[in-house]
Amino acid sequence: MEHHRKALHVPHQFVIFAGTANPELAIAIAAEVGVVPGACTIERFPDGETSIQLQESVRQKEVFLVQPLSPPANEHLVELLAMADACRRAAAARITAVVPYLGYARSDKRHGRREPIMGRMVADVLEAVGIHHVLTVDLHTSQIEGFFKIPVDTLTAIPRLATYLSKDLPPGVVVVAPDAGALRMASEYAHRLDGRVAVLHKRRESGTGTQVTHLVGDVAGKTCLIVDDMISTGGTLASAIEALLKAGARPELTIAATHGLLVAGARQKIAQEAVKKILITDTVAGAPEDWPPLHIISIAPLIAGALKRLVEHRSLGDLY
Amino acid sequence: MEHHRKALHVPHQFVIFAGTANPELAIAIAAEVGVVPGACTIERFPDGETSIQLQESVRQKEVFLVQPLSPPANEHLVELLAMADACRRAAAARITAVVPYLGYARSDKRHGRREPIMGRMVADVLEAVGIHHVLTVDLHTSQIEGFFKIPVDTLTAIPRLATYLSKDLPPGVVVVAPDAGALRMASEYAHRLDGRVAVLHKRRESGTGTQVTHLVGDVAGKTCLIVDDMISTGGTLASAIEALLKAGARPELTIAATHGLLVAGARQKIAQEAVKKILITDTVAGAPEDWPPLHIISIAPLIAGALKRLVEHRSLGDLY
Amino acid sequence: MEHHRKALHVPHQFVIFAGTANPELAIAIAAEVGVVPGACTIERFPDGETSIQLQESVRQKEVFLVQPLSPPANEHLVELLAMADACRRAAAARITAVVPYLGYARSDKRHGRREPIMGRMVADVLEAVGIHHVLTVDLHTSQIEGFFKIPVDTLTAIPRLATYLSKDLPPGVVVVAPDAGALRMASEYAHRLDGRVAVLHKRRESGTGTQVTHLVGDVAGKTCLIVDDMISTGGTLASAIEALLKAGARPELTIAATHGLLVAGARQKIAQEAVKKILITDTVAGAPEDWPPLHIISIAPLIAGALKRLVEHRSLGDLY
Amino acid sequence: MEHHRKALHVPHQFVIFAGTANPELAIAIAAEVGVVPGACTIERFPDGETSIQLQESVRQKEVFLVQPLSPPANEHLVELLAMADACRRAAAARITAVVPYLGYARSDKRHGRREPIMGRMVADVLEAVGIHHVLTVDLHTSQIEGFFKIPVDTLTAIPRLATYLSKDLPPGVVVVAPDAGALRMASEYAHRLDGRVAVLHKRRESGTGTQVTHLVGDVAGKTCLIVDDMISTGGTLASAIEALLKAGARPELTIAATHGLLVAGARQKIAQEAVKKILITDTVAGAPEDWPPLHIISIAPLIAGALKRLVEHRSLGDLY
Amino acid sequence: MEHHRKALHVPHQFVIFAGTANPELAIAIAAEVGVVPGACTIERFPDGETSIQLQESVRQKEVFLVQPLSPPANEHLVELLAMADACRRAAAARITAVVPYLGYARSDKRHGRREPIMGRMVADVLEAVGIHHVLTVDLHTSQIEGFFKIPVDTLTAIPRLATYLSKDLPPGVVVVAPDAGALRMASEYAHRLDGRVAVLHKRRESGTGTQVTHLVGDVAGKTCLIVDDMISTGGTLASAIEALLKAGARPELTIAATHGLLVAGARQKIAQEAVKKILITDTVAGAPEDWPPLHIISIAPLIAGALKRLVEHRSLGDLY
Amino acid sequence: MEHHRKALHVPHQFVIFAGTANPELAIAIAAEVGVVPGACTIERFPDGETSIQLQESVRQKEVFLVQPLSPPANEHLVELLAMADACRRAAAARITAVVPYLGYARSDKRHGRREPIMGRMVADVLEAVGIHHVLTVDLHTSQIEGFFKIPVDTLTAIPRLATYLSKDLPPGVVVVAPDAGALRMASEYAHRLDGRVAVLHKRRESGTGTQVTHLVGDVAGKTCLIVDDMISTGGTLASAIEALLKAGARPELTIAATHGLLVAGARQKIAQEAVKKILITDTVAGAPEDWPPLHIISIAPLIAGALKRLVEHRSLGDLY
């Protein structure tokens, strides 16, 4: 009766699919891993509904869906859900969402108001369609990992960005957190750059109730590096630039952020004479190529390094 | 020890919130019910992410979220999820999604291909955020109710539309199903209008493999009514019109459909001399007001009738 | 510290168990795969309760439970649930229900009445006991895949049956859908047999409300093939035969259906002089062997082909 | 803006539906409560599949489904699942399964073999279809409550049966547990009847491995009452009768059990001269009415008492 | 057939049960609400296992379980789970865990290490046993609400504490966040007290890697208020005190925190001459009564206010 | 396009982690398997909260967490939950809880009172944190397996203990069940030792209601072996000893139990002259080494045998 116990030597296989949010990054990651993305048709029906068809088998394979939740976040989210549903129904063994920029991460609390917590909602729907694992980069707050029940591996671009910055910035640079939430990140940069820290925080004025930005720390005559996890509209940065210059910082500012969304006139707000260099990564597609101070460091090698370890079941420990 | 068993006379309350997909319909429904929609701010952050804030308490209330999943479906879907997350966290007792047009309903099967079943995916995420009940109108296929585990009440606009049509159409009208899926709906209209049925079906030609539309049934010299659940791009209808005229139907065609999406040049395709009247409802917002043959029947009284019965815990049986 | 990381070369193994609904089919499938079904005792206690004991280990193996939900469907369903519970508790790695005939599939909608949707209920309980995957043949409606969250692979017997039929039937054969739901299947057969389509649909008569069957399409003097997914009581077929003969079809009818339930006097109803050939498969056990017009094509090679691809993690794409 | 906060005075309502397993009991319970069972059509399709249609609204009502899982247990189980699915989809507020005899309760452990635990499987599927609460009587083992996550209220017929027995049985009666599992129940009866306890237990003989029944305790010349939770095939009882008579018990035996399944020739096995009285309840339908020693005590008042407390949200404490 | 639709006028009822973590607080809350806690026996078996027995019915009632997860957190957590399991099985309608101090909240992220996120784990197990709602006070980070899928209402003691402090502290007081995480709370206090902000942050020294605390902001000669969500071992506060005095702050320090755990020698570390006043609430039981600078403000009125609104289904909006 | 289908030869790996409940046993099990436990830091924060950090990668490995739920059960339970949460977030492939002594197993029923069923609650929370499999020894009642949905493998120490006992005990030894629940275990021992059975059962006296212990069976002048699944406080055993001696048993008693909790003065209660030998295993740590009659048989070889079979995906059948 032993003959139906014969061993089936099934090699472990994987496929990387690219969503439409950042296909260049997906191709770059795949190239670093030594493969090409799996064939897959992603279209819109004439009424705008998302249409997905996988062109290759995922049966019992490990699937990686590369899709940052960059703007338009809702479109990219539903597309990711659709891809995962297709993979699950096609009997993928394991589905990992590679989401270098996790949209809606700033909606991570309620402040006593009747709001959603969109970061958790995104986690709920990703889990609801059968995603097993998330790979992301520099979350807005590290608590967001806890919104997920599935494993989340959060990589960080800070070491790379800091190494790049260390060539230009003097020891003693003041690393400025443009708001309270960025203070931990600023401490991390300051450690790597041998710098000091200053922080801006918003406060409602008693009496008027209008919000004003206060600077805590000394920047007069200092070289400053403003750091944040992302550049969205540039509004926070513009306030920080204004506050720093007013406080006498040297008008040779550097800005570093992992995610460069650059929406809603961000470029106009930030493109000031005092801003000499802006450093971001390519987690979000579409950063302008014709803006001299802007430098883009590719995140692909970091993510590819993680993917290789994931498919080989090795620790990511050396990537942190 | 009886004093902490005192009865708290808590009246049963409800709130209707309008999403941005069809606020006019929500207001009309609320007005029929005798209330106004609950105050609620729905905005987009500058990066396009959805922002929701409920302005009134939903604590232990029954909440109705009026949001057809009309184009852009992904935006309207995520907005609905966000509203539900906000209501759940604010301790709503029961959340009913009133989705007069359930987008993605045509993605209800896979045909042996590696596709998602978006109709089920939508059901999964609506349930994942805590929606308890769905109220909808004329589903693309009635099997879609089974994609949901939660109760779904499906209303139908056919009786209203048929009553309206019966004034103009002669007995013996041929009710034409423009594809196989519409045949059951055509039988229902034919019953109400005392008409007969014809059906068009698509078939790949052997040899070339190209799809052609075949007409089954006799329409020569007959008055025809083409019925479908929705008018999307008008492509299916245009093929039907062409086939009917070619088969000798009287060039005085009427079209009736519950959902008027009218996307991607639908008007151009349908606006033919032979088309004398087009009847739809207002489940989807934005139908042109300046198109003489187009008549729009409001679905608000039907939905409001259902809502009233739901809040009073009465049967909807008399609405079918 | 490396010594507890030693590789354990665990070959991938699988077992096929046969329920009592169609053990002959299970044995035939296993034989095609090159194995014999796993040893397993399935009995009834004296009070009729189902008793299961697996005689061989399923620990971390892939298990296939072959059990069509043919009559008595409730008994076969609970037996399948019991087998799955036993496998899950015995630590099977993956449980695939091979359900060539999915009973209760006709209960797939509610029509506004207070009914269950048994197709979805069956999906819910199969998932509740830990089944990971379903393999089935020619579902009553293709939407039923969406009742399941787990992967469903639906094979089709149509190509095989059509190939067999093509020897006897002339080009131009009229493929008759005995009701609206069978129209898509009729189009598929017509494509493969180079035929045309006619359709019968039921309609309540206005006035009396009694249901009558209308024929749409021309069959006078034509050779007709009636197709459906299943032959249950034969009632629908008998109406179709009557309608076709009345409409002047040639009295040499062929009938093809994937599932031959043949309950409640089906044979008597269908065994008419004009019916020359009836073609079914063996998804359901117990078809009469002494009925000359009845031909049974075994589905075992098709299912075995799928099983082999499943255990080798290969695509089923070439089976469609 | 207060006008849509108007209180809707919605009275709390309930409906009792009777499955086909024991409609007489359902009617008796309903009568005790002061209502009649809800209208509901339960039929079999010609292929044996279960068909359910509720004839009255359950919208936001509390529903009680009266259905013992007596033989044929699989049929009755699937029917109960179907009824619950219908109620859930029809928006019942709360579904309580009233299952006076919980079938499959003896399948409550595995003994290290590859078996299902059917008791838990039943719990899983009842919960999977949305049942919120279970009301049952004298479970085979009290641990079975823990198979459910939902609340289970277990009533007991012992006080009623003991009261009835106390008229006939002398103090000092030996209450005999026919196997180890019945020992706790025997202690309970002994306490109420001021009796003593003896127990039979099965043991494999060393050497041969055949099972023999050993009697522990002294019954010589004593009046004996054999108690168990159920009488199924009568096999265990027959062994007990034989062992007791062999050990010199007075040949005037009484038997008491809550559930009288009486399958597979139970009557023949038990109908011995020495057996003077057999006491059961009507949790299971169909006990013979023409068997003089058999007395049937109705459980309806007990269950109705519980139902009344449930709908009035009162404690069941006084029923234990 | 209308007679079984009779309305049952079931008043809405609630019960408050006190766990053993802070029964005084539970009694105080109940007293503010105007009731006494429900009778309930909570004991330890001789082997230390938790034993719960509710002495009064919770059937279809709203239950509040008052149990801060203060040390020993594991004991208090399992006790809360046990109480909830008892309530769910006894058919409580709704279970709200009133957890004024949510233990394990500091374990809210992983930092790339192989750790649990205990804050989320606690949320998972509270939800697993059927708790529907959580009421808590001043979470360590506001993201923790997102660890829960169920509604969480987070009250804040800051307004009360700030009002109390405002009597003693001069405008212009420097509100010191003892670490980066407390900066937002410090801004809130500063707003209410018309003060300014300073922040301490920890940084590894480049080279040695040892952590040192840096002060950002100017405190020389200023009156300082150190604020945090909790005082645990007092270690963070001791570092802050040292840093402030070294930086020339006036040696008249005030400390305010919502949760006074005061474990592991906290009193010794904080009881310095320069510390004039320490303000906490009674969310955690057992603060020393014999320590002059320590003032304890009861949280009971705030929680009772929330409870009253919850049972009356009113908004908590006015409590924020 | 084949190049990204390259096979990744991923060997199957496993790690054993020791919780703090019985690290000696974990080390002994690991040694039998031929490995050492994985490095892992388990500490308490100063406030008593559990802190876990895994020092080695578990990514896609099979993990065994060795942690009996011995006193203090709550601490050991939460620690096990924390370890599992850490493993799940670190992407372990499969987590098996090795729980040789499953605490709270005696809380397996409710008796009609408002209590939790802690055995089920423990199962719920173990499953909630993502444990896939449980390996345990001699459950208090075998029904407890059914509290789990995940696979449970229950080993038994009885054969080992019986073999050890068989050297000393004469054929015909009376195996005494100290309460009704132990009767099945006594039958098993009796079979292996060729002995007979007696049983003690507790009964409330009619009239007074006090519980007294009755002996059923004849022990006069016999050598007796008292067996139970565990020795907790020794109270049940002390009653049994007293009853046996009173009934004339030979004053040379032997006691055998799998789990030696020995809490709350158990030693004092049992250490009587008539008790000559006490046999337990090391499922629970901390049994006194200086108590001559106490003999401890290690369970490590049995568990290690199971582990080896589990990692090699072999049946445990030969271990029963």
mmCIF file of N, CA, C and O in Angstrom, chain B residues 203-204 206, chain C residues 156 158-160 162-163 166 186-195 320:
data_model
loop_
_atom_site.group_PDB
_atom_site.id
_atom_site.type_symbol
_atom_site.label_atom_id
_atom_site.label_comp_id
_atom_site.label_asym_id
_atom_site.label_seq_id
_atom_site.Cartn_x
_atom_site.Cartn_y
_atom_site.Cartn_z
ATOM 1 N N ARG B 203 -21.590 34.314 -29.460
ATOM 2 C CA ARG B 203 -21.000 33.011 -29.750
ATOM 3 C C ARG B 203 -19.747 33.235 -30.558
ATOM 4 O O ARG B 203 -19.738 34.071 -31.464
ATOM 5 N N ARG B 204 -18.729 32.501 -30.204
ATOM 6 C CA ARG B 204 -17.536 32.540 -31.049
ATOM 7 C C ARG B 204 -17.849 31.756 -32.314
ATOM 8 O O ARG B 204 -18.424 30.665 -32.262
ATOM 9 N N SER B 206 -17.054 29.290 -35.122
ATOM 10 C CA SER B 206 -16.045 28.240 -35.296
ATOM 11 C C SER B 206 -15.211 28.650 -36.505
ATOM 12 O O SER B 206 -15.697 29.255 -37.449
ATOM 13 N N THR C 156 -14.593 21.117 -16.476
ATOM 14 C CA THR C 156 -15.803 20.996 -17.281
ATOM 15 C C THR C 156 -15.744 19.744 -18.147
ATOM 16 O O THR C 156 -14.713 19.421 -18.739
ATOM 17 N N ILE C 158 -17.741 19.417 -20.719
ATOM 18 C CA ILE C 158 -18.320 19.763 -22.020
ATOM 19 C C ILE C 158 -17.419 19.364 -23.194
ATOM 20 O O ILE C 158 -17.897 18.729 -24.147
ATOM 21 N N PRO C 159 -16.122 19.677 -23.169
ATOM 22 C CA PRO C 159 -15.299 19.301 -24.326
ATOM 23 C C PRO C 159 -15.361 17.805 -24.622
ATOM 24 O O PRO C 159 -15.547 17.385 -25.770
ATOM 25 N N ARG C 160 -15.259 16.976 -23.586
ATOM 26 C CA ARG C 160 -15.347 15.542 -23.765
ATOM 27 C C ARG C 160 -16.690 15.109 -24.330
ATOM 28 O O ARG C 160 -16.763 14.307 -25.260
ATOM 29 N N ALA C 162 -18.846 16.949 -25.924
ATOM 30 C CA ALA C 162 -19.043 17.502 -27.264
ATOM 31 C C ALA C 162 -18.265 16.691 -28.299
ATOM 32 O O ALA C 162 -18.761 16.420 -29.405
ATOM 33 N N THR C 163 -17.065 16.298 -27.933
ATOM 34 C CA THR C 163 -16.271 15.481 -28.864
ATOM 35 C C THR C 163 -17.011 14.185 -29.165
ATOM 36 O O THR C 163 -17.127 13.743 -30.309
ATOM 37 N N SER C 166 -20.002 14.893 -31.383
ATOM 38 C CA SER C 166 -19.724 15.418 -32.719
ATOM 39 C C SER C 166 -19.705 14.315 -33.772
ATOM 40 O O SER C 166 -19.891 14.582 -34.953
ATOM 41 N N ALA C 186 -25.527 26.069 -23.589
ATOM 42 C CA ALA C 186 -25.952 25.736 -24.948
ATOM 43 C C ALA C 186 -25.084 26.466 -25.976
ATOM 44 O O ALA C 186 -24.691 25.888 -27.009
ATOM 45 N N SER C 187 -24.748 27.734 -25.698
ATOM 46 C CA SER C 187 -23.878 28.475 -26.605
ATOM 47 C C SER C 187 -22.525 27.783 -26.727
ATOM 48 O O SER C 187 -21.934 27.722 -27.808
ATOM 49 N N GLU C 188 -22.005 27.280 -25.609
ATOM 50 C CA GLU C 188 -20.708 26.605 -25.604
ATOM 51 C C GLU C 188 -20.759 25.332 -26.453
ATOM 52 O O GLU C 188 -19.874 25.080 -27.278
ATOM 53 N N TYR C 189 -21.806 24.533 -26.248
ATOM 54 C CA TYR C 189 -21.959 23.323 -27.075
ATOM 55 C C TYR C 189 -22.108 23.699 -28.550
ATOM 56 O O TYR C 189 -21.515 23.079 -29.432
ATOM 57 N N ALA C 190 -22.950 24.715 -28.829
ATOM 58 C CA ALA C 190 -23.199 25.121 -30.210
ATOM 59 C C ALA C 190 -21.904 25.520 -30.897
ATOM 60 O O ALA C 190 -21.651 25.192 -32.064
ATOM 61 N N HIS C 191 -21.045 26.228 -30.138
ATOM 62 C CA HIS C 191 -19.758 26.613 -30.702
ATOM 63 C C HIS C 191 -18.937 25.386 -31.096
ATOM 64 O O HIS C 191 -18.366 25.308 -32.183
ATOM 65 N N ARG C 192 -18.902 24.412 -30.189
ATOM 66 C CA ARG C 192 -18.071 23.238 -30.434
ATOM 67 C C ARG C 192 -18.663 22.329 -31.514
ATOM 68 O O ARG C 192 -17.941 21.584 -32.180
ATOM 69 N N LEU C 193 -19.995 22.355 -31.680
ATOM 70 C CA LEU C 193 -20.658 21.458 -32.644
ATOM 71 C C LEU C 193 -21.079 22.202 -33.908
ATOM 72 O O LEU C 193 -21.752 21.629 -34.760
ATOM 73 N N ASP C 194 -20.683 23.453 -34.008
ATOM 74 C CA ASP C 194 -21.058 24.272 -35.164
ATOM 75 C C ASP C 194 -22.584 24.295 -35.347
ATOM 76 O O ASP C 194 -23.095 24.131 -36.457
ATOM 77 N N GLY C 195 -23.286 24.482 -34.249
ATOM 78 C CA GLY C 195 -24.741 24.443 -34.307
ATOM 79 C C GLY C 195 -25.361 25.798 -34.018
ATOM 80 O O GLY C 195 -24.663 26.809 -33.915
ATOM 81 N N TYR C 320 -8.585 23.219 -19.191
ATOM 82 C CA TYR C 320 -9.828 23.950 -19.490
ATOM 83 C C TYR C 320 -10.097 23.979 -20.994
ATOM 84 O O TYR C 320 -9.194 24.000 -21.799
#
